[in-house]
């Protein structure tokens, strides 16, 4: 297929671009500047200069492609609606990357939620995440197209494209390197489901090939608390005991949204539908083992 990927210079999109190219697809990737365009081209991915505000470019690329993957922002309404416009009535697949903070709570790291969601259970969506949930639904309802939402959990592993780092574990590691102390929000008893980037990429390939229109998939294979993740980071970096800090302290380092919903919330899901419907069989099942044994030290 001829595929158009937004976020092609990022962690998820870059890995997808490299892996899907290896599977024989031709890839065009959205890129904002000439320097990254040259690097993308060196990977065999044809760069398309533009950004998520270039509605005309997004719509034209979606019309041109055999399939579209949005691996950039989960929340950029203008861009997502432009991609929907480009595929409507075509029967083409539009894979949209969402994130499981959409069902995250606001416990500030101090409580373990008993709520575990799968694709058949009603979601509890906090007010701050309702706009994202609405955009997910708009993709699922893309008229005359194969709109598919992949709702990723905490992704770990090393990216294969221009960006090797995911958005949750690396900031914890960077803060620990800077201060000499691994810190988690509150007690760190809050738990997140997680998944390895290689298993994420395998699922996107399956979804591109055979997911039905309107399919929503949670993407996970295991879960861990932030306390457990922090302990694994401390062991890998040979640092002392994990320490707690408040949302307010964490917000000064990571911003309030990340402090509350990336690091301080519970986000517990089970990806049953992808296994049942697409035959997805993820191979990696322990984020803490990856941190202790494989996480890059530089």
PDB file of C-alpha atoms in Angstrom:
ATOM      1  CA  UNK A   1       0.000   0.000   0.000  1.00  0.00           C
ATOM      2  CA  UNK A   2       0.922   3.644  -0.375  1.00  0.00           C
ATOM      3  CA  UNK A   3       0.604   4.985   3.159  1.00  0.00           C
ATOM      4  CA  UNK A   4       0.574   8.478   4.607  1.00  0.00           C
ATOM      5  CA  UNK A   5       1.736   8.792   8.217  1.00  0.00           C
ATOM      6  CA  UNK A   6       1.554  11.847  10.448  1.00  0.00           C
ATOM      7  CA  UNK A   7       4.031  11.878  13.311  1.00  0.00           C
ATOM      8  CA  UNK A   8       6.563  10.085  11.102  1.00  0.00           C
ATOM      9  CA  UNK A   9       9.481  11.711  12.939  1.00  0.00           C
ATOM     10  CA  UNK A  10       8.101  10.730  16.358  1.00  0.00           C
ATOM     11  CA  UNK A  11       8.447   7.673  18.557  1.00  0.00           C
ATOM     12  CA  UNK A  12       5.322   5.780  17.444  1.00  0.00           C
ATOM     13  CA  UNK A  13       5.054   7.090  13.899  1.00  0.00           C
ATOM     14  CA  UNK A  14       8.754   6.664  13.199  1.00  0.00           C
ATOM     15  CA  UNK A  15       8.708   3.051  14.323  1.00  0.00           C
ATOM     16  CA  UNK A  16       5.582   2.379  12.267  1.00  0.00           C
ATOM     17  CA  UNK A  17       7.135   3.993   9.204  1.00  0.00           C
ATOM     18  CA  UNK A  18      10.301   1.889   9.440  1.00  0.00           C
ATOM     19  CA  UNK A  19       8.451  -1.371  10.167  1.00  0.00           C
ATOM     20  CA  UNK A  20       5.744  -0.890   7.542  1.00  0.00           C
ATOM     21  CA  UNK A  21       8.351  -0.027   4.935  1.00  0.00           C
ATOM     22  CA  UNK A  22      10.116  -3.266   5.817  1.00  0.00           C
ATOM     23  CA  UNK A  23       6.811  -5.034   5.153  1.00  0.00           C
ATOM     24  CA  UNK A  24       6.801  -3.661   1.597  1.00  0.00           C
ATOM     25  CA  UNK A  25       4.610  -0.581   1.940  1.00  0.00           C
ATOM     26  CA  UNK A  26       5.591   2.775   0.426  1.00  0.00           C
ATOM     27  CA  UNK A  27       5.549   5.502   3.066  1.00  0.00           C
ATOM     28  CA  UNK A  28       5.032   9.247   2.869  1.00  0.00           C
ATOM     29  CA  UNK A  29       5.560  10.974   6.200  1.00  0.00           C
ATOM     30  CA  UNK A  30       4.587  14.423   7.438  1.00  0.00           C
ATOM     31  CA  UNK A  31       7.584  16.467   8.597  1.00  0.00           C
ATOM     32  CA  UNK A  32       7.904  20.080   9.717  1.00  0.00           C
ATOM     33  CA  UNK A  33      11.398  21.063   8.630  1.00  0.00           C
ATOM     34  CA  UNK A  34      14.000  20.389   5.941  1.00  0.00           C
ATOM     35  CA  UNK A  35      16.608  18.939   8.300  1.00  0.00           C
ATOM     36  CA  UNK A  36      14.278  16.210   9.552  1.00  0.00           C
ATOM     37  CA  UNK A  37      12.979  15.725   6.010  1.00  0.00           C
ATOM     38  CA  UNK A  38      16.491  14.769   4.895  1.00  0.00           C
ATOM     39  CA  UNK A  39      16.851  12.346   7.803  1.00  0.00           C
ATOM     40  CA  UNK A  40      13.473  10.787   7.011  1.00  0.00           C
ATOM     41  CA  UNK A  41      14.415  10.407   3.361  1.00  0.00           C
ATOM     42  CA  UNK A  42      17.609   8.618   4.414  1.00  0.00           C
ATOM     43  CA  UNK A  43      15.382   5.969   6.028  1.00  0.00           C
ATOM     44  CA  UNK A  44      13.585   5.461   2.710  1.00  0.00           C
ATOM     45  CA  UNK A  45      10.488   7.419   3.764  1.00  0.00           C
ATOM     46  CA  UNK A  46       9.307  10.150   1.411  1.00  0.00           C
ATOM     47  CA  UNK A  47       8.929  13.404   3.369  1.00  0.00           C
ATOM     48  CA  UNK A  48       5.889  15.645   3.027  1.00  0.00           C
ATOM     49  CA  UNK A  49       6.628  19.131   4.335  1.00  0.00           C
ATOM     50  CA  UNK A  50       3.879  20.550   6.525  1.00  0.00           C
ATOM     51  CA  UNK A  51       2.351  20.376   9.986  1.00  0.00           C
ATOM     52  CA  UNK A  52      -0.963  19.521  11.609  1.00  0.00           C
ATOM     53  CA  UNK A  53      -2.373  22.965  10.841  1.00  0.00           C
ATOM     54  CA  UNK A  54      -1.921  22.465   7.068  1.00  0.00           C
ATOM     55  CA  UNK A  55      -5.438  21.212   6.405  1.00  0.00           C
ATOM     56  CA  UNK A  56      -5.091  21.264   2.617  1.00  0.00           C
ATOM     57  CA  UNK A  57      -1.917  19.175   2.734  1.00  0.00           C
ATOM     58  CA  UNK A  58      -3.433  16.625   5.112  1.00  0.00           C
ATOM     59  CA  UNK A  59      -6.610  16.230   3.089  1.00  0.00           C
ATOM     60  CA  UNK A  60      -4.734  15.936  -0.215  1.00  0.00           C
ATOM     61  CA  UNK A  61      -2.325  13.341   1.193  1.00  0.00           C
ATOM     62  CA  UNK A  62      -5.184  11.316   2.649  1.00  0.00           C
ATOM     63  CA  UNK A  63      -6.929  11.326  -0.730  1.00  0.00           C
ATOM     64  CA  UNK A  64      -3.753  10.277  -2.501  1.00  0.00           C
ATOM     65  CA  UNK A  65      -2.838   7.429  -0.155  1.00  0.00           C
ATOM     66  CA  UNK A  66      -4.225   3.896   0.017  1.00  0.00           C
ATOM     67  CA  UNK A  67      -4.264   4.154   3.802  1.00  0.00           C
ATOM     68  CA  UNK A  68      -3.635   6.785   6.471  1.00  0.00           C
ATOM     69  CA  UNK A  69      -2.157   6.572   9.975  1.00  0.00           C
ATOM     70  CA  UNK A  70      -2.376   9.472  12.403  1.00  0.00           C
ATOM     71  CA  UNK A  71       0.492   8.905  14.822  1.00  0.00           C
ATOM     72  CA  UNK A  72       0.855  12.561  15.761  1.00  0.00           C
ATOM     73  CA  UNK A  73      -1.484  14.344  18.169  1.00  0.00           C
ATOM     74  CA  UNK A  74      -4.506  12.517  19.580  1.00  0.00           C
ATOM     75  CA  UNK A  75      -6.100  15.889  20.321  1.00  0.00           C
ATOM     76  CA  UNK A  76      -5.590  18.078  17.229  1.00  0.00           C
ATOM     77  CA  UNK A  77      -9.166  18.428  16.038  1.00  0.00           C
ATOM     78  CA  UNK A  78      -8.413  20.362  12.853  1.00  0.00           C
ATOM     79  CA  UNK A  79      -5.895  17.772  11.643  1.00  0.00           C
ATOM     80  CA  UNK A  80      -8.052  14.769  12.486  1.00  0.00           C
ATOM     81  CA  UNK A  81     -11.073  16.231  10.714  1.00  0.00           C
ATOM     82  CA  UNK A  82      -8.901  16.993   7.663  1.00  0.00           C
ATOM     83  CA  UNK A  83      -7.797  13.354   7.491  1.00  0.00           C
ATOM     84  CA  UNK A  84     -11.397  12.168   7.846  1.00  0.00           C
ATOM     85  CA  UNK A  85     -12.364  14.489   4.992  1.00  0.00           C
ATOM     86  CA  UNK A  86      -9.602  13.004   2.856  1.00  0.00           C
ATOM     87  CA  UNK A  87     -10.706   9.381   3.273  1.00  0.00           C
ATOM     88  CA  UNK A  88     -14.489   9.757   3.431  1.00  0.00           C
ATOM     89  CA  UNK A  89     -16.395   7.704   0.909  1.00  0.00           C
ATOM     90  CA  UNK A  90     -13.254   5.841  -0.184  1.00  0.00           C
ATOM     91  CA  UNK A  91     -13.359   2.713   1.971  1.00  0.00           C
ATOM     92  CA  UNK A  92      -9.725   3.387   2.910  1.00  0.00           C
ATOM     93  CA  UNK A  93      -8.349   2.654   6.372  1.00  0.00           C
ATOM     94  CA  UNK A  94      -7.729   5.591   8.704  1.00  0.00           C
ATOM     95  CA  UNK A  95      -5.852   4.437  11.801  1.00  0.00           C
ATOM     96  CA  UNK A  96      -5.948   6.978  14.609  1.00  0.00           C
ATOM     97  CA  UNK A  97      -3.608   6.900  17.598  1.00  0.00           C
ATOM     98  CA  UNK A  98      -5.308   7.628  20.901  1.00  0.00           C
ATOM     99  CA  UNK A  99      -4.079   7.088  24.445  1.00  0.00           C
ATOM    100  CA  UNK A 100      -5.486   5.399  27.505  1.00  0.00           C
ATOM    101  CA  UNK A 101      -5.192   8.530  29.635  1.00  0.00           C
ATOM    102  CA  UNK A 102      -8.635   9.082  28.100  1.00  0.00           C
ATOM    103  CA  UNK A 103      -9.912   6.839  30.914  1.00  0.00           C
ATOM    104  CA  UNK A 104      -7.362   8.043  33.468  1.00  0.00           C
ATOM    105  CA  UNK A 105      -8.518   9.227  36.883  1.00  0.00           C
ATOM    106  CA  UNK A 106      -7.135  11.986  39.122  1.00  0.00           C
ATOM    107  CA  UNK A 107      -5.813  10.227  42.233  1.00  0.00           C
ATOM    108  CA  UNK A 108      -2.431  12.025  42.374  1.00  0.00           C
ATOM    109  CA  UNK A 109      -0.587   8.721  42.698  1.00  0.00           C
ATOM    110  CA  UNK A 110      -2.174   7.907  46.057  1.00  0.00           C
ATOM    111  CA  UNK A 111      -4.819   5.294  45.206  1.00  0.00           C
ATOM    112  CA  UNK A 112      -5.159   2.097  43.233  1.00  0.00           C
ATOM    113  CA  UNK A 113      -8.302   2.101  41.127  1.00  0.00           C
ATOM    114  CA  UNK A 114     -10.339  -1.107  40.966  1.00  0.00           C
ATOM    115  CA  UNK A 115     -11.659  -0.053  37.552  1.00  0.00           C
ATOM    116  CA  UNK A 116     -10.269  -2.140  34.699  1.00  0.00           C
ATOM    117  CA  UNK A 117     -11.789  -1.466  31.292  1.00  0.00           C
ATOM    118  CA  UNK A 118     -11.936  -3.451  28.084  1.00  0.00           C
ATOM    119  CA  UNK A 119     -13.613  -2.676  24.785  1.00  0.00           C
ATOM    120  CA  UNK A 120     -16.955  -4.018  25.999  1.00  0.00           C
ATOM    121  CA  UNK A 121     -17.175  -1.995  29.220  1.00  0.00           C
ATOM    122  CA  UNK A 122     -18.506   1.569  29.415  1.00  0.00           C
ATOM    123  CA  UNK A 123     -15.730   4.121  29.892  1.00  0.00           C
ATOM    124  CA  UNK A 124     -15.487   6.624  32.697  1.00  0.00           C
ATOM    125  CA  UNK A 125     -14.057   9.731  30.993  1.00  0.00           C
ATOM    126  CA  UNK A 126     -12.836  12.653  33.092  1.00  0.00           C
ATOM    127  CA  UNK A 127     -14.009  16.093  31.876  1.00  0.00           C
ATOM    128  CA  UNK A 128     -10.475  17.030  30.763  1.00  0.00           C
ATOM    129  CA  UNK A 129     -10.412  14.059  28.360  1.00  0.00           C
ATOM    130  CA  UNK A 130     -13.900  14.299  26.845  1.00  0.00           C
ATOM    131  CA  UNK A 131     -12.670  16.231  23.805  1.00  0.00           C
ATOM    132  CA  UNK A 132     -10.224  13.417  22.992  1.00  0.00           C
ATOM    133  CA  UNK A 133     -12.959  10.824  23.451  1.00  0.00           C
ATOM    134  CA  UNK A 134     -15.176  12.792  21.034  1.00  0.00           C
ATOM    135  CA  UNK A 135     -12.402  12.841  18.404  1.00  0.00           C
ATOM    136  CA  UNK A 136     -11.920   9.083  18.794  1.00  0.00           C
ATOM    137  CA  UNK A 137     -15.616   8.643  18.110  1.00  0.00           C
ATOM    138  CA  UNK A 138     -15.465  10.893  15.053  1.00  0.00           C
ATOM    139  CA  UNK A 139     -12.776   8.661  13.548  1.00  0.00           C
ATOM    140  CA  UNK A 140     -14.817   5.535  14.286  1.00  0.00           C
ATOM    141  CA  UNK A 141     -17.767   7.125  12.478  1.00  0.00           C
ATOM    142  CA  UNK A 142     -15.746   8.340   9.451  1.00  0.00           C
ATOM    143  CA  UNK A 143     -18.325   8.219   6.633  1.00  0.00           C
ATOM    144  CA  UNK A 144     -17.617   5.624   3.966  1.00  0.00           C
ATOM    145  CA  UNK A 145     -14.148   4.836   5.338  1.00  0.00           C
ATOM    146  CA  UNK A 146     -12.526   2.282   7.615  1.00  0.00           C
ATOM    147  CA  UNK A 147     -12.021   4.399  10.727  1.00  0.00           C
ATOM    148  CA  UNK A 148     -10.043   2.552  13.419  1.00  0.00           C
ATOM    149  CA  UNK A 149      -8.815   3.778  16.822  1.00  0.00           C
ATOM    150  CA  UNK A 150      -5.823   2.231  18.561  1.00  0.00           C
ATOM    151  CA  UNK A 151      -5.837   3.367  22.180  1.00  0.00           C
ATOM    152  CA  UNK A 152      -2.288   2.829  23.392  1.00  0.00           C
ATOM    153  CA  UNK A 153      -1.334   2.395  27.012  1.00  0.00           C
ATOM    154  CA  UNK A 154       2.113   3.272  28.416  1.00  0.00           C
ATOM    155  CA  UNK A 155       4.505   2.368  25.607  1.00  0.00           C
ATOM    156  CA  UNK A 156       8.045   1.272  26.408  1.00  0.00           C
ATOM    157  CA  UNK A 157      10.974   0.087  24.324  1.00  0.00           C
ATOM    158  CA  UNK A 158      13.263   1.892  21.898  1.00  0.00           C
ATOM    159  CA  UNK A 159      11.918   3.592  18.790  1.00  0.00           C
ATOM    160  CA  UNK A 160      13.308   2.604  15.396  1.00  0.00           C
ATOM    161  CA  UNK A 161      12.862   5.931  13.614  1.00  0.00           C
ATOM    162  CA  UNK A 162      14.214   9.412  14.300  1.00  0.00           C
ATOM    163  CA  UNK A 163      12.931   9.439  17.896  1.00  0.00           C
ATOM    164  CA  UNK A 164      13.878   6.576  20.200  1.00  0.00           C
ATOM    165  CA  UNK A 165      12.096   7.802  23.358  1.00  0.00           C
ATOM    166  CA  UNK A 166       8.504   7.336  24.474  1.00  0.00           C
ATOM    167  CA  UNK A 167       6.679   9.921  26.581  1.00  0.00           C
ATOM    168  CA  UNK A 168       6.367   8.397  30.065  1.00  0.00           C
ATOM    169  CA  UNK A 169       9.387   6.407  31.199  1.00  0.00           C
ATOM    170  CA  UNK A 170      12.102   8.650  29.623  1.00  0.00           C
ATOM    171  CA  UNK A 171      10.963  11.790  31.533  1.00  0.00           C
ATOM    172  CA  UNK A 172      11.177   9.821  34.791  1.00  0.00           C
ATOM    173  CA  UNK A 173      14.674   8.698  33.840  1.00  0.00           C
ATOM    174  CA  UNK A 174      15.756  12.209  32.795  1.00  0.00           C
ATOM    175  CA  UNK A 175      14.587  13.673  36.100  1.00  0.00           C
ATOM    176  CA  UNK A 176      16.393  10.931  38.011  1.00  0.00           C
ATOM    177  CA  UNK A 177      19.628  11.517  36.109  1.00  0.00           C
ATOM    178  CA  UNK A 178      19.399  15.259  36.738  1.00  0.00           C
ATOM    179  CA  UNK A 179      18.617  15.074  40.459  1.00  0.00           C
ATOM    180  CA  UNK A 180      20.131  11.742  41.447  1.00  0.00           C
ATOM    181  CA  UNK A 181      16.761  10.621  42.828  1.00  0.00           C
ATOM    182  CA  UNK A 182      13.937   8.717  41.142  1.00  0.00           C
ATOM    183  CA  UNK A 183      10.663  10.447  41.981  1.00  0.00           C
ATOM    184  CA  UNK A 184       7.067   9.361  41.470  1.00  0.00           C
ATOM    185  CA  UNK A 185       3.843  11.267  42.035  1.00  0.00           C
ATOM    186  CA  UNK A 186       2.353  10.596  45.468  1.00  0.00           C
ATOM    187  CA  UNK A 187       2.780   7.072  46.780  1.00  0.00           C
ATOM    188  CA  UNK A 188       3.065   5.661  43.261  1.00  0.00           C
ATOM    189  CA  UNK A 189       0.460   2.967  43.938  1.00  0.00           C
ATOM    190  CA  UNK A 190      -1.439   4.021  40.815  1.00  0.00           C
ATOM    191  CA  UNK A 191      -1.143   1.473  38.009  1.00  0.00           C
ATOM    192  CA  UNK A 192      -0.891   1.788  34.237  1.00  0.00           C
ATOM    193  CA  UNK A 193      -1.303  -0.873  31.610  1.00  0.00           C
ATOM    194  CA  UNK A 194       1.652  -0.966  29.240  1.00  0.00           C
ATOM    195  CA  UNK A 195       2.906  -2.381  25.947  1.00  0.00           C
ATOM    196  CA  UNK A 196       6.201  -2.677  24.059  1.00  0.00           C
ATOM    197  CA  UNK A 197       6.646  -0.569  20.919  1.00  0.00           C
ATOM    198  CA  UNK A 198       7.387  -3.662  18.800  1.00  0.00           C
ATOM    199  CA  UNK A 199       4.028  -5.156  19.796  1.00  0.00           C
ATOM    200  CA  UNK A 200       2.330  -1.814  19.084  1.00  0.00           C
ATOM    201  CA  UNK A 201       3.806  -1.814  15.588  1.00  0.00           C
ATOM    202  CA  UNK A 202       2.691  -5.388  14.945  1.00  0.00           C
ATOM    203  CA  UNK A 203      -0.874  -4.485  15.905  1.00  0.00           C
ATOM    204  CA  UNK A 204      -0.983  -1.466  13.599  1.00  0.00           C
ATOM    205  CA  UNK A 205       0.090  -3.689  10.711  1.00  0.00           C
ATOM    206  CA  UNK A 206      -2.689  -6.162  11.512  1.00  0.00           C
ATOM    207  CA  UNK A 207      -5.276  -3.392  11.891  1.00  0.00           C
ATOM    208  CA  UNK A 208      -4.250  -1.831   8.594  1.00  0.00           C
ATOM    209  CA  UNK A 209      -4.796  -5.153   6.879  1.00  0.00           C
ATOM    210  CA  UNK A 210      -7.990  -6.454   8.406  1.00  0.00           C
ATOM    211  CA  UNK A 211      -9.604  -4.355  11.155  1.00  0.00           C
ATOM    212  CA  UNK A 212     -13.249  -3.536  10.388  1.00  0.00           C
ATOM    213  CA  UNK A 213     -14.680  -0.048  10.178  1.00  0.00           C
ATOM    214  CA  UNK A 214     -15.505   1.401  13.583  1.00  0.00           C
ATOM    215  CA  UNK A 215     -13.074  -0.839  15.493  1.00  0.00           C
ATOM    216  CA  UNK A 216     -11.668   0.443  18.798  1.00  0.00           C
ATOM    217  CA  UNK A 217      -8.730  -1.427  20.323  1.00  0.00           C
ATOM    218  CA  UNK A 218      -7.000  -1.024  23.664  1.00  0.00           C
ATOM    219  CA  UNK A 219      -3.313  -1.797  23.152  1.00  0.00           C
ATOM    220  CA  UNK A 220      -1.785  -3.472  26.233  1.00  0.00           C
ATOM    221  CA  UNK A 221       0.087  -6.486  27.493  1.00  0.00           C
ATOM    222  CA  UNK A 222       0.607  -6.147  31.235  1.00  0.00           C
ATOM    223  CA  UNK A 223       0.506  -3.454  33.903  1.00  0.00           C
ATOM    224  CA  UNK A 224       2.675  -2.009  36.663  1.00  0.00           C
ATOM    225  CA  UNK A 225       2.470   0.621  39.360  1.00  0.00           C
ATOM    226  CA  UNK A 226       4.619   3.728  39.202  1.00  0.00           C
ATOM    227  CA  UNK A 227       6.292   2.620  42.421  1.00  0.00           C
ATOM    228  CA  UNK A 228       7.379  -0.607  40.691  1.00  0.00           C
ATOM    229  CA  UNK A 229       8.517   1.325  37.622  1.00  0.00           C
ATOM    230  CA  UNK A 230      10.437   3.758  39.814  1.00  0.00           C
ATOM    231  CA  UNK A 231      12.161   0.909  41.658  1.00  0.00           C
ATOM    232  CA  UNK A 232      13.208  -0.639  38.343  1.00  0.00           C
ATOM    233  CA  UNK A 233      14.622   2.689  37.142  1.00  0.00           C
ATOM    234  CA  UNK A 234      16.523   3.128  40.411  1.00  0.00           C
ATOM    235  CA  UNK A 235      18.002  -0.359  40.065  1.00  0.00           C
ATOM    236  CA  UNK A 236      19.003   0.249  36.432  1.00  0.00           C
ATOM    237  CA  UNK A 237      20.631   3.592  37.238  1.00  0.00           C
ATOM    238  CA  UNK A 238      22.101   2.333  40.524  1.00  0.00           C
ATOM    239  CA  UNK A 239      20.354   5.037  42.551  1.00  0.00           C
ATOM    240  CA  UNK A 240      18.879   5.033  46.039  1.00  0.00           C
ATOM    241  CA  UNK A 241      15.270   4.520  47.140  1.00  0.00           C
ATOM    242  CA  UNK A 242      12.431   6.054  45.146  1.00  0.00           C
ATOM    243  CA  UNK A 243      11.052   9.238  46.641  1.00  0.00           C
ATOM    244  CA  UNK A 244       7.608  10.812  46.441  1.00  0.00           C
ATOM    245  CA  UNK A 245       6.633  14.271  45.331  1.00  0.00           C
ATOM    246  CA  UNK A 246       3.313  16.036  45.026  1.00  0.00           C
ATOM    247  CA  UNK A 247       1.449  16.860  41.830  1.00  0.00           C
ATOM    248  CA  UNK A 248       2.435  20.490  42.386  1.00  0.00           C
ATOM    249  CA  UNK A 249       6.142  19.608  42.594  1.00  0.00           C
ATOM    250  CA  UNK A 250       5.910  17.231  39.642  1.00  0.00           C
ATOM    251  CA  UNK A 251       4.055  19.874  37.614  1.00  0.00           C
ATOM    252  CA  UNK A 252       7.069  22.160  37.803  1.00  0.00           C
ATOM    253  CA  UNK A 253       9.139  19.441  36.155  1.00  0.00           C
ATOM    254  CA  UNK A 254       6.673  17.914  33.686  1.00  0.00           C
ATOM    255  CA  UNK A 255       3.693  20.278  33.461  1.00  0.00           C
ATOM    256  CA  UNK A 256       0.388  19.821  35.244  1.00  0.00           C
ATOM    257  CA  UNK A 257      -1.294  17.710  32.576  1.00  0.00           C
ATOM    258  CA  UNK A 258       1.525  15.178  32.541  1.00  0.00           C
ATOM    259  CA  UNK A 259       1.881  15.220  36.316  1.00  0.00           C
ATOM    260  CA  UNK A 260      -1.802  14.436  36.822  1.00  0.00           C
ATOM    261  CA  UNK A 261      -2.640  12.176  33.877  1.00  0.00           C
ATOM    262  CA  UNK A 262       0.635  10.687  32.628  1.00  0.00           C
ATOM    263  CA  UNK A 263       2.206  10.033  36.033  1.00  0.00           C
ATOM    264  CA  UNK A 264      -0.443  10.475  38.754  1.00  0.00           C
ATOM    265  CA  UNK A 265      -3.430   8.553  37.389  1.00  0.00           C
ATOM    266  CA  UNK A 266      -4.606   4.983  37.068  1.00  0.00           C
ATOM    267  CA  UNK A 267      -5.118   3.755  33.523  1.00  0.00           C
ATOM    268  CA  UNK A 268      -5.974   0.074  33.633  1.00  0.00           C
ATOM    269  CA  UNK A 269      -7.326  -1.659  30.543  1.00  0.00           C
ATOM    270  CA  UNK A 270      -7.356  -5.038  28.831  1.00  0.00           C
ATOM    271  CA  UNK A 271      -6.876  -5.310  25.077  1.00  0.00           C
ATOM    272  CA  UNK A 272      -9.191  -8.220  24.439  1.00  0.00           C
ATOM    273  CA  UNK A 273     -10.575  -7.267  21.042  1.00  0.00           C
ATOM    274  CA  UNK A 274      -7.275  -7.177  19.120  1.00  0.00           C
ATOM    275  CA  UNK A 275      -6.376 -10.646  20.341  1.00  0.00           C
ATOM    276  CA  UNK A 276      -9.798 -12.032  19.556  1.00  0.00           C
ATOM    277  CA  UNK A 277     -10.440 -10.273  16.259  1.00  0.00           C
ATOM    278  CA  UNK A 278      -7.020  -9.810  14.675  1.00  0.00           C
ATOM    279  CA  UNK A 279      -5.000 -12.616  16.236  1.00  0.00           C
ATOM    280  CA  UNK A 280      -2.600 -10.136  17.841  1.00  0.00           C
ATOM    281  CA  UNK A 281      -0.093 -12.014  20.005  1.00  0.00           C
ATOM    282  CA  UNK A 282       2.202  -9.564  21.826  1.00  0.00           C
ATOM    283  CA  UNK A 283       5.595 -10.990  22.830  1.00  0.00           C
ATOM    284  CA  UNK A 284       6.778  -8.582  25.547  1.00  0.00           C
ATOM    285  CA  UNK A 285       5.037  -8.722  28.922  1.00  0.00           C
ATOM    286  CA  UNK A 286       7.116  -6.891  31.551  1.00  0.00           C
ATOM    287  CA  UNK A 287       7.953  -3.207  31.530  1.00  0.00           C
ATOM    288  CA  UNK A 288       9.972  -3.554  34.742  1.00  0.00           C
ATOM    289  CA  UNK A 289      12.116  -6.360  33.308  1.00  0.00           C
ATOM    290  CA  UNK A 290      12.774  -4.243  30.206  1.00  0.00           C
ATOM    291  CA  UNK A 291      13.818  -1.306  32.390  1.00  0.00           C
ATOM    292  CA  UNK A 292      16.110  -3.424  34.570  1.00  0.00           C
ATOM    293  CA  UNK A 293      17.706  -5.402  31.729  1.00  0.00           C
ATOM    294  CA  UNK A 294      17.340  -3.569  28.408  1.00  0.00           C
ATOM    295  CA  UNK A 295      16.628   0.142  28.876  1.00  0.00           C
ATOM    296  CA  UNK A 296      19.439   2.161  27.249  1.00  0.00           C
ATOM    297  CA  UNK A 297      21.796   3.780  29.731  1.00  0.00           C
ATOM    298  CA  UNK A 298      22.777   6.595  27.350  1.00  0.00           C
TER     299      UNK A 298
END
